[in-house]
Short mmCIF file of C-alpha atoms in Angstrom, two decimals:
data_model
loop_
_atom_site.label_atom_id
_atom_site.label_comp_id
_atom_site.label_asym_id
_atom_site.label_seq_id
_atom_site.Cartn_x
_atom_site.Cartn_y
_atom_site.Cartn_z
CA UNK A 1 -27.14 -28.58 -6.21
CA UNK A 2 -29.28 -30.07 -9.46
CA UNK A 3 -29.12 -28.39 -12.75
CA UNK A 4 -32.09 -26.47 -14.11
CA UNK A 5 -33.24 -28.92 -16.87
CA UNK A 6 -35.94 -26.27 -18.09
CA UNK A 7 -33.46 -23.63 -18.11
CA UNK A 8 -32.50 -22.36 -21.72
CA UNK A 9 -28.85 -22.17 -20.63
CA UNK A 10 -27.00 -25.20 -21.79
CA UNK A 11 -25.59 -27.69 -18.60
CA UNK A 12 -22.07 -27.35 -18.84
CA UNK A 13 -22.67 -23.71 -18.49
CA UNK A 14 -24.45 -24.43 -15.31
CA UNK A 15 -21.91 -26.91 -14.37
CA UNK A 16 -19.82 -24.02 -15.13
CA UNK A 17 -21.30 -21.22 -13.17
CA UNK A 18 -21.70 -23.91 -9.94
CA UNK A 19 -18.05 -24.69 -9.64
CA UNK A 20 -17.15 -20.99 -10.01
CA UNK A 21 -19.66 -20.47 -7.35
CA UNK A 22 -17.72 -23.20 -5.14
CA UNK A 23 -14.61 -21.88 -5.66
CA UNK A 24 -15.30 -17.99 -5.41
CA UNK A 25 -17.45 -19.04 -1.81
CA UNK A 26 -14.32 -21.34 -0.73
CA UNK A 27 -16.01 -24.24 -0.69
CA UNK A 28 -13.56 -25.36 -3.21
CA UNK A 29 -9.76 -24.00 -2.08
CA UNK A 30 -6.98 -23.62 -4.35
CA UNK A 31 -5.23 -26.99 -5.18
CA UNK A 32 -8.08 -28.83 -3.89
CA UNK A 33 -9.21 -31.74 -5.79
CA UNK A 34 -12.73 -32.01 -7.41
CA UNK A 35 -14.80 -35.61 -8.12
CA UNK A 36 -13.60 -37.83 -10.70
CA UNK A 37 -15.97 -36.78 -13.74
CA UNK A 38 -17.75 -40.30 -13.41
CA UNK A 39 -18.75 -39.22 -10.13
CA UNK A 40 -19.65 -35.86 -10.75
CA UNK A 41 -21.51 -37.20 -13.79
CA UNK A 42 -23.64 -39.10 -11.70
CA UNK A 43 -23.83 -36.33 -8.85
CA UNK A 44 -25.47 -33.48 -11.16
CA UNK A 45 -27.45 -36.36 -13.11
CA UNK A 46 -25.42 -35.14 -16.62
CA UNK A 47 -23.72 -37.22 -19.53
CA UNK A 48 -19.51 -37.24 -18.97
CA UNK A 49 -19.40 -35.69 -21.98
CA UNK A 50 -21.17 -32.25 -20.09
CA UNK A 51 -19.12 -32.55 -17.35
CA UNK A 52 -15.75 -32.67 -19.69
CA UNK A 53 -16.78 -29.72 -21.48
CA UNK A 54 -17.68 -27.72 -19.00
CA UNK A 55 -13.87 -28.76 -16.99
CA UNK A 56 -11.85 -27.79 -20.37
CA UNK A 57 -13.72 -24.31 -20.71
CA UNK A 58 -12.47 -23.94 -16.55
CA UNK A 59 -9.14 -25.19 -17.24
CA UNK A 60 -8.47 -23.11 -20.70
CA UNK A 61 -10.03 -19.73 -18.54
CA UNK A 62 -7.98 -20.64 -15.51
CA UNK A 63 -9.63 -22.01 -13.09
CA UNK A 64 -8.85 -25.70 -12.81
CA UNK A 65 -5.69 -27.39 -13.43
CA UNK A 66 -6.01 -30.99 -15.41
CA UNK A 67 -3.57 -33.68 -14.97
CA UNK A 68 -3.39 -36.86 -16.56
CA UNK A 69 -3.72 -39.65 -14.40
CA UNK A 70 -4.48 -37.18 -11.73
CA UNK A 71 -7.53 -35.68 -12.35
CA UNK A 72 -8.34 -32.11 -12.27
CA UNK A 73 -7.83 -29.75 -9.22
CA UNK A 74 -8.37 -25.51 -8.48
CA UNK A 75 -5.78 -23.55 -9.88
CA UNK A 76 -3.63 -22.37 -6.96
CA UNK A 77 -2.53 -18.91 -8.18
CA UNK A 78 -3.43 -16.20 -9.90
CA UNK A 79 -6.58 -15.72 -8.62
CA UNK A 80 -6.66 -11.64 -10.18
CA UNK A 81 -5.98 -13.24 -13.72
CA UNK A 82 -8.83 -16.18 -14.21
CA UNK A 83 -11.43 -15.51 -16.85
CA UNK A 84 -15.18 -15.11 -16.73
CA UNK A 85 -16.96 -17.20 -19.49
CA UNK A 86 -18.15 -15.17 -22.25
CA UNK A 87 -22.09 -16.06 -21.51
CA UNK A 88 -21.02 -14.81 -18.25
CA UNK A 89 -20.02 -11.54 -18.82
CA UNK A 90 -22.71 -9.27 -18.31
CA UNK A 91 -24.05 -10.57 -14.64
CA UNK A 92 -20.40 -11.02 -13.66
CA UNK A 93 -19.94 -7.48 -13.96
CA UNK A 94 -22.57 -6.73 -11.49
CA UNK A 95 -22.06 -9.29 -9.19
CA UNK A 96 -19.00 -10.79 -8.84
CA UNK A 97 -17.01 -7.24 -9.12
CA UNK A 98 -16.31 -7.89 -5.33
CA UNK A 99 -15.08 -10.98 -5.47
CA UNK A 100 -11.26 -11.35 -3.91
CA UNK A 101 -8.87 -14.21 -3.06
CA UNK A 102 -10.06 -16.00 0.01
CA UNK A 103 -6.39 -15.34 1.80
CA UNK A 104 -6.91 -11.37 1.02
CA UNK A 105 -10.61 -11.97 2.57
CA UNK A 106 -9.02 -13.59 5.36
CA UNK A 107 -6.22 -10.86 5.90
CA UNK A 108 -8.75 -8.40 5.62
CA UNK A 109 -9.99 -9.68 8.88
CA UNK A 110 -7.35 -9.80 10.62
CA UNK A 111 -6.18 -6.08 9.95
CA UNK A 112 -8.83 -5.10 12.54
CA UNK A 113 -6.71 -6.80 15.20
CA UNK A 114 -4.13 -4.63 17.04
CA UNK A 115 -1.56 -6.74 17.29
CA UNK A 116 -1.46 -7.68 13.64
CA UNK A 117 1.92 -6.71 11.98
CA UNK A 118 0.75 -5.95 8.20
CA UNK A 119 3.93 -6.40 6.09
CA UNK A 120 0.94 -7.24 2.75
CA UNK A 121 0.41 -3.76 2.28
CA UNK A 122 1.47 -2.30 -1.13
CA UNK A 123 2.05 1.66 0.50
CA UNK A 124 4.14 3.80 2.85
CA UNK A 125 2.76 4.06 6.20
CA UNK A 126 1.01 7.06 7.27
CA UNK A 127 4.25 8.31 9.73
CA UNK A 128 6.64 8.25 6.32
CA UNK A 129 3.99 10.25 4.23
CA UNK A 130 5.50 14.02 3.73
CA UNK A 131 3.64 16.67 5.59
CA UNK A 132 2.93 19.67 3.67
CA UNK A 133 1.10 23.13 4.68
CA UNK A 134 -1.17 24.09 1.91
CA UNK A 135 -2.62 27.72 1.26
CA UNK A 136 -5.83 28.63 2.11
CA UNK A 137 -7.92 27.68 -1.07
CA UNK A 138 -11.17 29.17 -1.58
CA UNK A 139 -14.03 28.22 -3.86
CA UNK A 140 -13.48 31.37 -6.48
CA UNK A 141 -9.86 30.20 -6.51
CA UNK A 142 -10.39 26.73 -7.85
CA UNK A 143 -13.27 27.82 -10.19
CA UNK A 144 -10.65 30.56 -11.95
CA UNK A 145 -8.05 27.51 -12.17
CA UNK A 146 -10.28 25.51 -14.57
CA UNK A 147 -9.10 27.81 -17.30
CA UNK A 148 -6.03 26.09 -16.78
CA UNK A 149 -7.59 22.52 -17.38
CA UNK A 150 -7.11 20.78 -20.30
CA UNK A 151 -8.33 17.22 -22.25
CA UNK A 152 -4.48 16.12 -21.11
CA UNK A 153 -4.71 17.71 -17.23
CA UNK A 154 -4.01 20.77 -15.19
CA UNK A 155 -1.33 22.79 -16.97
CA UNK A 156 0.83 23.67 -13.72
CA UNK A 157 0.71 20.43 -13.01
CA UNK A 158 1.78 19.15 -16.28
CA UNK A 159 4.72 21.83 -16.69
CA UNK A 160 5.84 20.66 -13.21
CA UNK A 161 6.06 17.21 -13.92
CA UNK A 162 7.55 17.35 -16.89
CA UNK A 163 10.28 19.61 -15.74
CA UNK A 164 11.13 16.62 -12.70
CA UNK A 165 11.45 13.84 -15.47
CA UNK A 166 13.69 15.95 -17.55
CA UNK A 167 15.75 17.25 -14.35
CA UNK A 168 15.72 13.76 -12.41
CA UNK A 169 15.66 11.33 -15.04
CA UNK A 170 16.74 13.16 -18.67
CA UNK A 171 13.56 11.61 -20.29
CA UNK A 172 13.17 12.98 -23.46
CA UNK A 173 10.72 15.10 -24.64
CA UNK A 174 10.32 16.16 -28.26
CA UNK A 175 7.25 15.28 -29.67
CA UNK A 176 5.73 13.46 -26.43
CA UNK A 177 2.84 14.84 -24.41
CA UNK A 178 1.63 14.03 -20.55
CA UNK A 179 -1.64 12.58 -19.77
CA UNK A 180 -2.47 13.17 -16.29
CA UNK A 181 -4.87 10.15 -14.77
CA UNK A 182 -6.51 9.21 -11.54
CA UNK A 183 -3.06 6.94 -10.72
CA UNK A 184 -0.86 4.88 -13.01
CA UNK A 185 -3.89 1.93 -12.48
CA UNK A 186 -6.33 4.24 -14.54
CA UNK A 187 -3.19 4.88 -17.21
CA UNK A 188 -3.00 1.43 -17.99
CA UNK A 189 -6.86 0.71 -18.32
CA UNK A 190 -6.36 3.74 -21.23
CA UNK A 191 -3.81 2.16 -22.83
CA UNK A 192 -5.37 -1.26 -23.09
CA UNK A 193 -8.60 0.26 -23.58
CA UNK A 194 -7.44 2.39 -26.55
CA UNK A 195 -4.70 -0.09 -27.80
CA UNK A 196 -6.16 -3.58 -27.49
CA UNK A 197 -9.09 -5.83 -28.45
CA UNK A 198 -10.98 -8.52 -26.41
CA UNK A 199 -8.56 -11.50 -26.91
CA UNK A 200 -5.23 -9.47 -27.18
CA UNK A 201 -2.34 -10.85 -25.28
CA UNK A 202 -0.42 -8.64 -23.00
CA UNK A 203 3.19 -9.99 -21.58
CA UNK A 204 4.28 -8.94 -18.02
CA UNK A 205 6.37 -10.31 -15.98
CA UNK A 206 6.02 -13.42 -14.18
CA UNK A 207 5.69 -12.68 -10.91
CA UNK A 208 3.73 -9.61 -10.94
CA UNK A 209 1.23 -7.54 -9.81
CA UNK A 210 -0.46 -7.28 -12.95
CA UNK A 211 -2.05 -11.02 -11.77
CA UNK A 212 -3.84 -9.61 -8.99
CA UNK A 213 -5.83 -7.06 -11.14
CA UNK A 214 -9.12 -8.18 -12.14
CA UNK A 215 -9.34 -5.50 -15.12
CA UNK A 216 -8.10 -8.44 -17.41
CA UNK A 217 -11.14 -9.99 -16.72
CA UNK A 218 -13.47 -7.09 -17.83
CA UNK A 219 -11.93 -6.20 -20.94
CA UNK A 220 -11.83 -10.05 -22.35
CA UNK A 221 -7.48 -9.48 -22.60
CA UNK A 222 -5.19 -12.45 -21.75
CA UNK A 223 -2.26 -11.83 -19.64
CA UNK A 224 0.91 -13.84 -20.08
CA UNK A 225 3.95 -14.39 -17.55
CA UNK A 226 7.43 -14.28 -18.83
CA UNK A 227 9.59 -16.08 -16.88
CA UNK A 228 12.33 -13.89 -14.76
CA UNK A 229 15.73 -13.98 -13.01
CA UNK A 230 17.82 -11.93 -11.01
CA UNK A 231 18.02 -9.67 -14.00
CA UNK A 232 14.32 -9.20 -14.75
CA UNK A 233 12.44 -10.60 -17.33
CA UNK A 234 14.30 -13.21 -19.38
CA UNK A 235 14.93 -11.98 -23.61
CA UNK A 236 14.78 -15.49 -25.34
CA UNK A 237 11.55 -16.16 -23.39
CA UNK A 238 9.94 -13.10 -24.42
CA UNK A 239 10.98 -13.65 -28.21
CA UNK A 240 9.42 -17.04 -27.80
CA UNK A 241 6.01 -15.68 -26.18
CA UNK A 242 5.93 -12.90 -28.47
CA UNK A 243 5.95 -15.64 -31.49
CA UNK A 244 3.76 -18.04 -30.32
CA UNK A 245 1.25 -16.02 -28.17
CA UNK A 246 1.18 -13.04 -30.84
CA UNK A 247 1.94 -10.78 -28.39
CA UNK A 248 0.61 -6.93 -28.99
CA UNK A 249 1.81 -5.38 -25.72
CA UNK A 250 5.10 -5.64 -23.25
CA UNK A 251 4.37 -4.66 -19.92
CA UNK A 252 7.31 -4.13 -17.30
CA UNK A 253 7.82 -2.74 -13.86
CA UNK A 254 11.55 -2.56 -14.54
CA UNK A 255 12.54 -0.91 -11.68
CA UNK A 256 12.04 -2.35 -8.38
CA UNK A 257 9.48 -4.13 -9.60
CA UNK A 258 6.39 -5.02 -8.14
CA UNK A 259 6.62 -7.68 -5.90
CA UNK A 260 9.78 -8.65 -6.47
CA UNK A 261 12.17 -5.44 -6.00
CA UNK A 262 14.35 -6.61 -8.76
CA UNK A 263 15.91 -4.05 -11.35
CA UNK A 264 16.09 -4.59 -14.74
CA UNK A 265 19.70 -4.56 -15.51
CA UNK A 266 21.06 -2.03 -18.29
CA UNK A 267 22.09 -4.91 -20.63
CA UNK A 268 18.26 -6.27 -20.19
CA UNK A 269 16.82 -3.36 -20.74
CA UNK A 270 18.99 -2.95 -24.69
CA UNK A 271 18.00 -6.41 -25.59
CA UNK A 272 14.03 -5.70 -24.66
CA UNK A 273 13.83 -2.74 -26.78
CA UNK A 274 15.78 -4.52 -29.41
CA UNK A 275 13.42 -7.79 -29.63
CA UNK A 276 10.15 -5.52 -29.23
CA UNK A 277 11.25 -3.02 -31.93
CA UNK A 278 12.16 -6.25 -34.75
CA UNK A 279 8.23 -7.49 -33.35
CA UNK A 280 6.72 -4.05 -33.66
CA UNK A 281 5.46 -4.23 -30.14
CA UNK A 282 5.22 -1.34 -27.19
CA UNK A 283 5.92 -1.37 -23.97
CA UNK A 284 4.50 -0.15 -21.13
CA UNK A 285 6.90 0.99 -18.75
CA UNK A 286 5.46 1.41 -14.94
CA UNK A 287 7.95 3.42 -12.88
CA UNK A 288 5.83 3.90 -9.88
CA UNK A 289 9.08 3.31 -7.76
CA UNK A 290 11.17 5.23 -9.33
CA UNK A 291 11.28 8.55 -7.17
CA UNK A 292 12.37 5.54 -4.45
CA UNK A 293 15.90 4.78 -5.57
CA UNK A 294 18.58 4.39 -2.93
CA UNK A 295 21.45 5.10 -5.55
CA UNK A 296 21.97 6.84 -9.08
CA UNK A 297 19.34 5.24 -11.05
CA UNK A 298 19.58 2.69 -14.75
CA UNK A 299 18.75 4.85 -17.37
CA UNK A 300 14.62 4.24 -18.10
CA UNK A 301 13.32 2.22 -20.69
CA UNK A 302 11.72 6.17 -21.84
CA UNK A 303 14.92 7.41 -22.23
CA UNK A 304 16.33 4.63 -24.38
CA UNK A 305 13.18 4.38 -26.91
CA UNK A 306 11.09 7.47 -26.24
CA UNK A 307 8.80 5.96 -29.35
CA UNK A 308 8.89 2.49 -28.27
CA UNK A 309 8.03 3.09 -24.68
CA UNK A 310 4.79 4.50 -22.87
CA UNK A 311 5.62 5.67 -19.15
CA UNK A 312 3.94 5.48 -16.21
CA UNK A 313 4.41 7.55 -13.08
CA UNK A 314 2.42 8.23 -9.89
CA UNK A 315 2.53 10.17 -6.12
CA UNK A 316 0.66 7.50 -4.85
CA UNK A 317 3.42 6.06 -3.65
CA UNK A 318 5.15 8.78 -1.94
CA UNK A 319 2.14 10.93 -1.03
CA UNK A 320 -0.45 8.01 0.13
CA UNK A 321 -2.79 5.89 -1.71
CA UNK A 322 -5.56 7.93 -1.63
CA UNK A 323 -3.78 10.89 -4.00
CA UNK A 324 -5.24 9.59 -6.89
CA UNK A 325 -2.31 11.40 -9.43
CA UNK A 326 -0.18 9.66 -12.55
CA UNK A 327 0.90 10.43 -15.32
CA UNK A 328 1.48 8.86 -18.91
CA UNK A 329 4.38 10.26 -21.09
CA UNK A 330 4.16 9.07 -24.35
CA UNK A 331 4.23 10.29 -28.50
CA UNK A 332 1.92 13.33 -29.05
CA UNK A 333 -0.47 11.42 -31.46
CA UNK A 334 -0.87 8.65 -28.89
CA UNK A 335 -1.89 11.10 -25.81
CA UNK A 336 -4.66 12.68 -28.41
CA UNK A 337 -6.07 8.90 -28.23
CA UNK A 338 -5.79 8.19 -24.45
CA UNK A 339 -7.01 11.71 -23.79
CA UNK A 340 -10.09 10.83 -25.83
CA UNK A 341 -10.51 7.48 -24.42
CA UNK A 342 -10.51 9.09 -21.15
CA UNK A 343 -13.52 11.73 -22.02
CA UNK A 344 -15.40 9.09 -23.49
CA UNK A 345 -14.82 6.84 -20.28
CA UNK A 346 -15.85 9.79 -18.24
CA UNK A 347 -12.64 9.77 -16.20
CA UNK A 348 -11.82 13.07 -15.30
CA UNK A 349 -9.05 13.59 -12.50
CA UNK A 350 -10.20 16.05 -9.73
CA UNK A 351 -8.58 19.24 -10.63
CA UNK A 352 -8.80 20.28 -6.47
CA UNK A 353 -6.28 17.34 -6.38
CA UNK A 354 -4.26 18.18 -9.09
CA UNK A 355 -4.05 21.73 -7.39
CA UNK A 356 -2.80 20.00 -4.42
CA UNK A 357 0.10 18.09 -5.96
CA UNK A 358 0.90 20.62 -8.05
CA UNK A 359 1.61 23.08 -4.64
CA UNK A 360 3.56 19.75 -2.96
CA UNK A 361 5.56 19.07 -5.91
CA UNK A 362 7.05 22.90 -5.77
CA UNK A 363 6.68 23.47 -1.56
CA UNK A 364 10.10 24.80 -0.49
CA UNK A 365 10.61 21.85 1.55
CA UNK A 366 9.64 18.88 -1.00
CA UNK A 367 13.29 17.88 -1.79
CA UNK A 368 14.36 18.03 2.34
CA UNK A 369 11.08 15.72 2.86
CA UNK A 370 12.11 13.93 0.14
CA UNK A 371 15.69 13.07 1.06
CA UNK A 372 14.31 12.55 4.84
CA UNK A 373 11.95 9.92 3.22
CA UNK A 374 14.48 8.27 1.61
CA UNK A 375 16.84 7.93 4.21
CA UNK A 376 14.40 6.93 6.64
CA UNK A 377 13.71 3.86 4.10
CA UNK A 378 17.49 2.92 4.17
CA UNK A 379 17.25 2.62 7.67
CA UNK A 380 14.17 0.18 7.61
CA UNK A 381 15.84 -1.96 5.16
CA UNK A 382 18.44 -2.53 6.99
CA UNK A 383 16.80 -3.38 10.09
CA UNK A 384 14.34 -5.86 8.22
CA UNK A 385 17.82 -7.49 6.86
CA UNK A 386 19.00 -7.20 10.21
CA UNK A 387 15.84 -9.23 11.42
CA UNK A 388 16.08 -12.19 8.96
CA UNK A 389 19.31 -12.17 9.56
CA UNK A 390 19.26 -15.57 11.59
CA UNK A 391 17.03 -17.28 9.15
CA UNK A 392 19.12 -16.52 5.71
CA UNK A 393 19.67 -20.49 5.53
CA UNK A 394 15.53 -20.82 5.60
CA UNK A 395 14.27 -17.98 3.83
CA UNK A 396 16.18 -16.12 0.62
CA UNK A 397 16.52 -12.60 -0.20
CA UNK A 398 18.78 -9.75 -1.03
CA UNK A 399 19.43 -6.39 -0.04
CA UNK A 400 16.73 -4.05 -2.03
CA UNK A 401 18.61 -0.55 -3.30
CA UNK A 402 15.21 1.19 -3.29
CA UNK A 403 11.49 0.80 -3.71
CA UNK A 404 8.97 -0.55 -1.04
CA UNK A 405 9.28 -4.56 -0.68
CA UNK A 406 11.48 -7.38 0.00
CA UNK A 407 11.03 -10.78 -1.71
CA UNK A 408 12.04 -13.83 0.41
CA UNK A 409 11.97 -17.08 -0.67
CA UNK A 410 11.63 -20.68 1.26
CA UNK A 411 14.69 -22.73 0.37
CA UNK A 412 12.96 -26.12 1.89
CA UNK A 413 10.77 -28.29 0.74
CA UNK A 414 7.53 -27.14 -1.74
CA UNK A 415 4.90 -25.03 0.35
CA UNK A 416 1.39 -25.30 -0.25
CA UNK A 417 -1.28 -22.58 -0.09
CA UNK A 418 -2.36 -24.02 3.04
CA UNK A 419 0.97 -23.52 4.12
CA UNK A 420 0.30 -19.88 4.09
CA UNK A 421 -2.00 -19.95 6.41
CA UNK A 422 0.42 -20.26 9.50
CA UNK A 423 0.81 -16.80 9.01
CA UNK A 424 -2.67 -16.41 10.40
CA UNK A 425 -2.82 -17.88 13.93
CA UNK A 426 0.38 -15.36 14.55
CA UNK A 427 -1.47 -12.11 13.34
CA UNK A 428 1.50 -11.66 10.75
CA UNK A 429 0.28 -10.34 7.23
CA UNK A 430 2.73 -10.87 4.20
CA UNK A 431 1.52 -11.21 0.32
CA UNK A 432 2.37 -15.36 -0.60
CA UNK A 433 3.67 -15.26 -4.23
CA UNK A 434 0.48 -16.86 -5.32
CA UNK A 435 -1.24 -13.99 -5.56
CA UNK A 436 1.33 -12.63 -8.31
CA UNK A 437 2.17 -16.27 -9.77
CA UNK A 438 1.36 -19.77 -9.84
CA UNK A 439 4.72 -20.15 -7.91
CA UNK A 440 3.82 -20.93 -4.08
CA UNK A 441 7.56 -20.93 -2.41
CA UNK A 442 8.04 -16.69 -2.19
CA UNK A 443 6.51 -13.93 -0.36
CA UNK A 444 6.57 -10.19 -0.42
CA UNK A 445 7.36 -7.91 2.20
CA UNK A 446 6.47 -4.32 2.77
CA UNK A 447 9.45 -3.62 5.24
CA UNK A 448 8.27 0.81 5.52
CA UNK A 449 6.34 0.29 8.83
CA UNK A 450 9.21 -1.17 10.46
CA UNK A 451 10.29 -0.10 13.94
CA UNK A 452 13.08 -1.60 16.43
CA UNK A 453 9.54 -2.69 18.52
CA UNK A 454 7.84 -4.46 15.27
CA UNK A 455 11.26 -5.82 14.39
CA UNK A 456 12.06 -7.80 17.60
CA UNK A 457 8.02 -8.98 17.93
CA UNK A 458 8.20 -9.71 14.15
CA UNK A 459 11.44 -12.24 14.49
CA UNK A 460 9.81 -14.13 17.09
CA UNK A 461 7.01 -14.69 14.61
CA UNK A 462 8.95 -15.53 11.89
CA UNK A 463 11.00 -17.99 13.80
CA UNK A 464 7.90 -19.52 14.78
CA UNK A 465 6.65 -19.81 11.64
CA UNK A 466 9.65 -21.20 10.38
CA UNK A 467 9.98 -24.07 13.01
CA UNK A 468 6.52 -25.34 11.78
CA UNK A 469 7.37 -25.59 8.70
CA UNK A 470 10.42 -27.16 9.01
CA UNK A 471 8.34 -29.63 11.35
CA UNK A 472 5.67 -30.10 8.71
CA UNK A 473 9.19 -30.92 5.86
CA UNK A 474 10.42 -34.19 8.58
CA UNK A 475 6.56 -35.00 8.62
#
């Protein structure tokens, strides 16, 4: 493809724009290799100079990787997290809003197949949702409940929740408000949004979900992995981030945490809130999970620094994805903000839905369905254990004590994207840890949808899978 030489965009920005274009179309796959930059010099009829600037704007945005002596290749992870170039910005937005990872396009395809087993998927399956009878609402009805609508939600359904996280998990409440939001995805945008400037630096855990977002992207933030253990999120590393990347926000999924499953333990959790009060920096805590716990729950982040800490809840995850209804506990003054943020955005959550979850969250039967749910999960853990049973020498994991996924890790030699894709030709669908890292060796599991039927088909697969790429380690 030449370069428009009349064009009043500069070449490497048209350099720029046509190796995002190969990689987005996967022409160019993660970890693949581009033309030595005398070569692509030549190719595109530029000075080396053009084609070096416009490789260190890809590499410092995320796109490329640059190795001395090796030259430069695609980025293999992260995919949610790379940066559109400033001059970019405003067509991006409009056309490349769609744009996934090539494996999720490729996935995507396959769910149509039935005799895929989808293990990638981040909810329950429809058979676990609860089943509730609703009354008969009419029209007048939800028209006379908008008195009860506020900037900060639907009353009810604010007095409701508030009265579980006090009950369930003794968060404190003096001088905090709830902000009810179209899930905990739209609570975040708020907070970033209200909190943050293009350029900001947000911490998260490294792996996480956070990575496959692409509202990074659109609000010009950079997101920063802190590396983790079996504990969560390691203190001295997020000390040193905090004082070299200048830090302004702390997010954390500390319980089961997205994609790992991993708890935060309670010593963790003191030594966070200690290093992010001496900084002066928040944290967002995301407890999506945390109706999911299999035993007595660590006390929450809230609970320990009710100032420090902005909290994050949702149904989504018990009541399906499509019940678009979180919730953000945080200081009074702060919920003014987000709550004004949110008018401005436009954002309103559906008050017929709020009505809904309000009449779930106080049916008769919610704690029965509730407990049923949860022991119906214990079960399906056990029997996903049960299935990689044989292969604990191949793949690592432990038992989860709540939550949705399992994270298993290759113990052989270094796996490639590419790898991955033997996943494919056996209809299996799992979520590779590159889309939450740059780490290529781990995988995450959604183990809900698991039946004694998908369990015995799904350790033939596995075993199958695992034989070729023991095959392709003696290779």
């Amino acid at each position: 493809m030449a370069l428009n030489r009349k064009s009043k965009t500069p070449l490497f920005q048209q350099l720029m724009e046509v190796i995002i274009a190969d990689i987005e179309s996967g022409k160019l796959a993660p970890g693949d290799r581009l033309m030595p930059e005398r070569k692509m010099a030549e190719f595109y009829q530029v000075n080396r100079s053009t084609v070096n600037h416009a490789l260190e704007e890809l590499t410092s945005l995320g796109w490329l990787i640059r190795k001395q002596g090796s030259g430069t290749e695609v980025a293999k992870g992260r995919w949610g997290s790379r940066q559109a170039p400033q001059f970019q910005w405003q067509h991006l937005l409009a056309t490349r809003s769609q744009q996934q990872d090539p494996y999720l396009k490729e996935q995507n395809r396959l769910r149509k197949s039935f005799d895929t087993i989808d293990l990638a998927s981040g909810d329950l399956p429809p058979d676990l949702i609860p089943d509730f009878q609703f009354p008969a609402l009419s029209w007048d009805t939800i028209i006379k409940e908008e008195k009860n609508l506020t900037d900060t939600g639907y009353i009810p359904l604010k007095n409701t929740i508030i009265k579980k996280l006090e009950q369930n998990f003794q968060l404190p409440l003096a001088n905090q408000d709830l902000l009810i939001t179209a899930g905990s995805t739209q609570g975040i945008s708020l907070i970033l949004q209200t909190l943050l400037q293009p350029g900001d630096v947000i911490a998260t855990e490294d792996p996480s979900f956070l990575f496959a977002l692409p509202l990074f992207q659109s609000l010009g933030l950079r997101l920063e992995g802190i590396p983790t253990d079996q504990e969560g999120i390691m203190p001295s590393e997020l000390e040193k981030q905090i004082l070299t990347k200048k830090v302004k926000i702390l997010y954390l999924n500390p319980t089961f945490q997205n994609p790992t499953s991993r708890c935060l333990s309670y010593e963790r959790r003191l030594k966070i809130i200690e290093i992010c009060r001496k900084y002066y920096v928040p944290i967002i805590e995301d407890d999506v999970f945390g109706e999911l716990a299999f035993t007595a729950p660590i006390p929450k982040l809230k609970e320990i620094a009710p100032e420090q800490v902005l909290y994050l809840g949702s149904l989504s995850k018990i009541f399906g994805s499509n019940i678009k209804i979180g919730w953000l506990l945080a200081p009074t003054n702060l919920i003014r903000s987000l709550a004004n943020t949110k008018k401005l955005l436009d954002s309103e959550t559906n008050l017929f839905t709020q009505i809904l979850a309000n009449f779930a969250l106080n049916n008769a039967n919610y704690d029965l369905e509730h407990t049923q749910l949860l022991n119906t999960l214990k079960k399906r853990s056990h029997l996903l254990c049960e299935t990689f049973a044989p292969f604990q020498k191949d793949w690592y994991f432990t038992e989860i004590k709540g939550g949705l996924y399992y994270w298993f890790t290759w113990q052989h030699q270094n796996l490639s994207r590419k790898d991955w894709q033997l996943f494919f030709p056996e209809n299996l669908l799992v979520a590779p840890s590159f889309l939450f890292s740059n780490d290529t060796m781990s995988m995450r599991i959604n183990y809900t949808s698991l039946t004694p039927t998908s369990a015995t088909a799904l350790a033939k697969k596995i075993e199958e899978i695992t034989l070729l790429l023991l095959k392709r380690a003696e290779a």
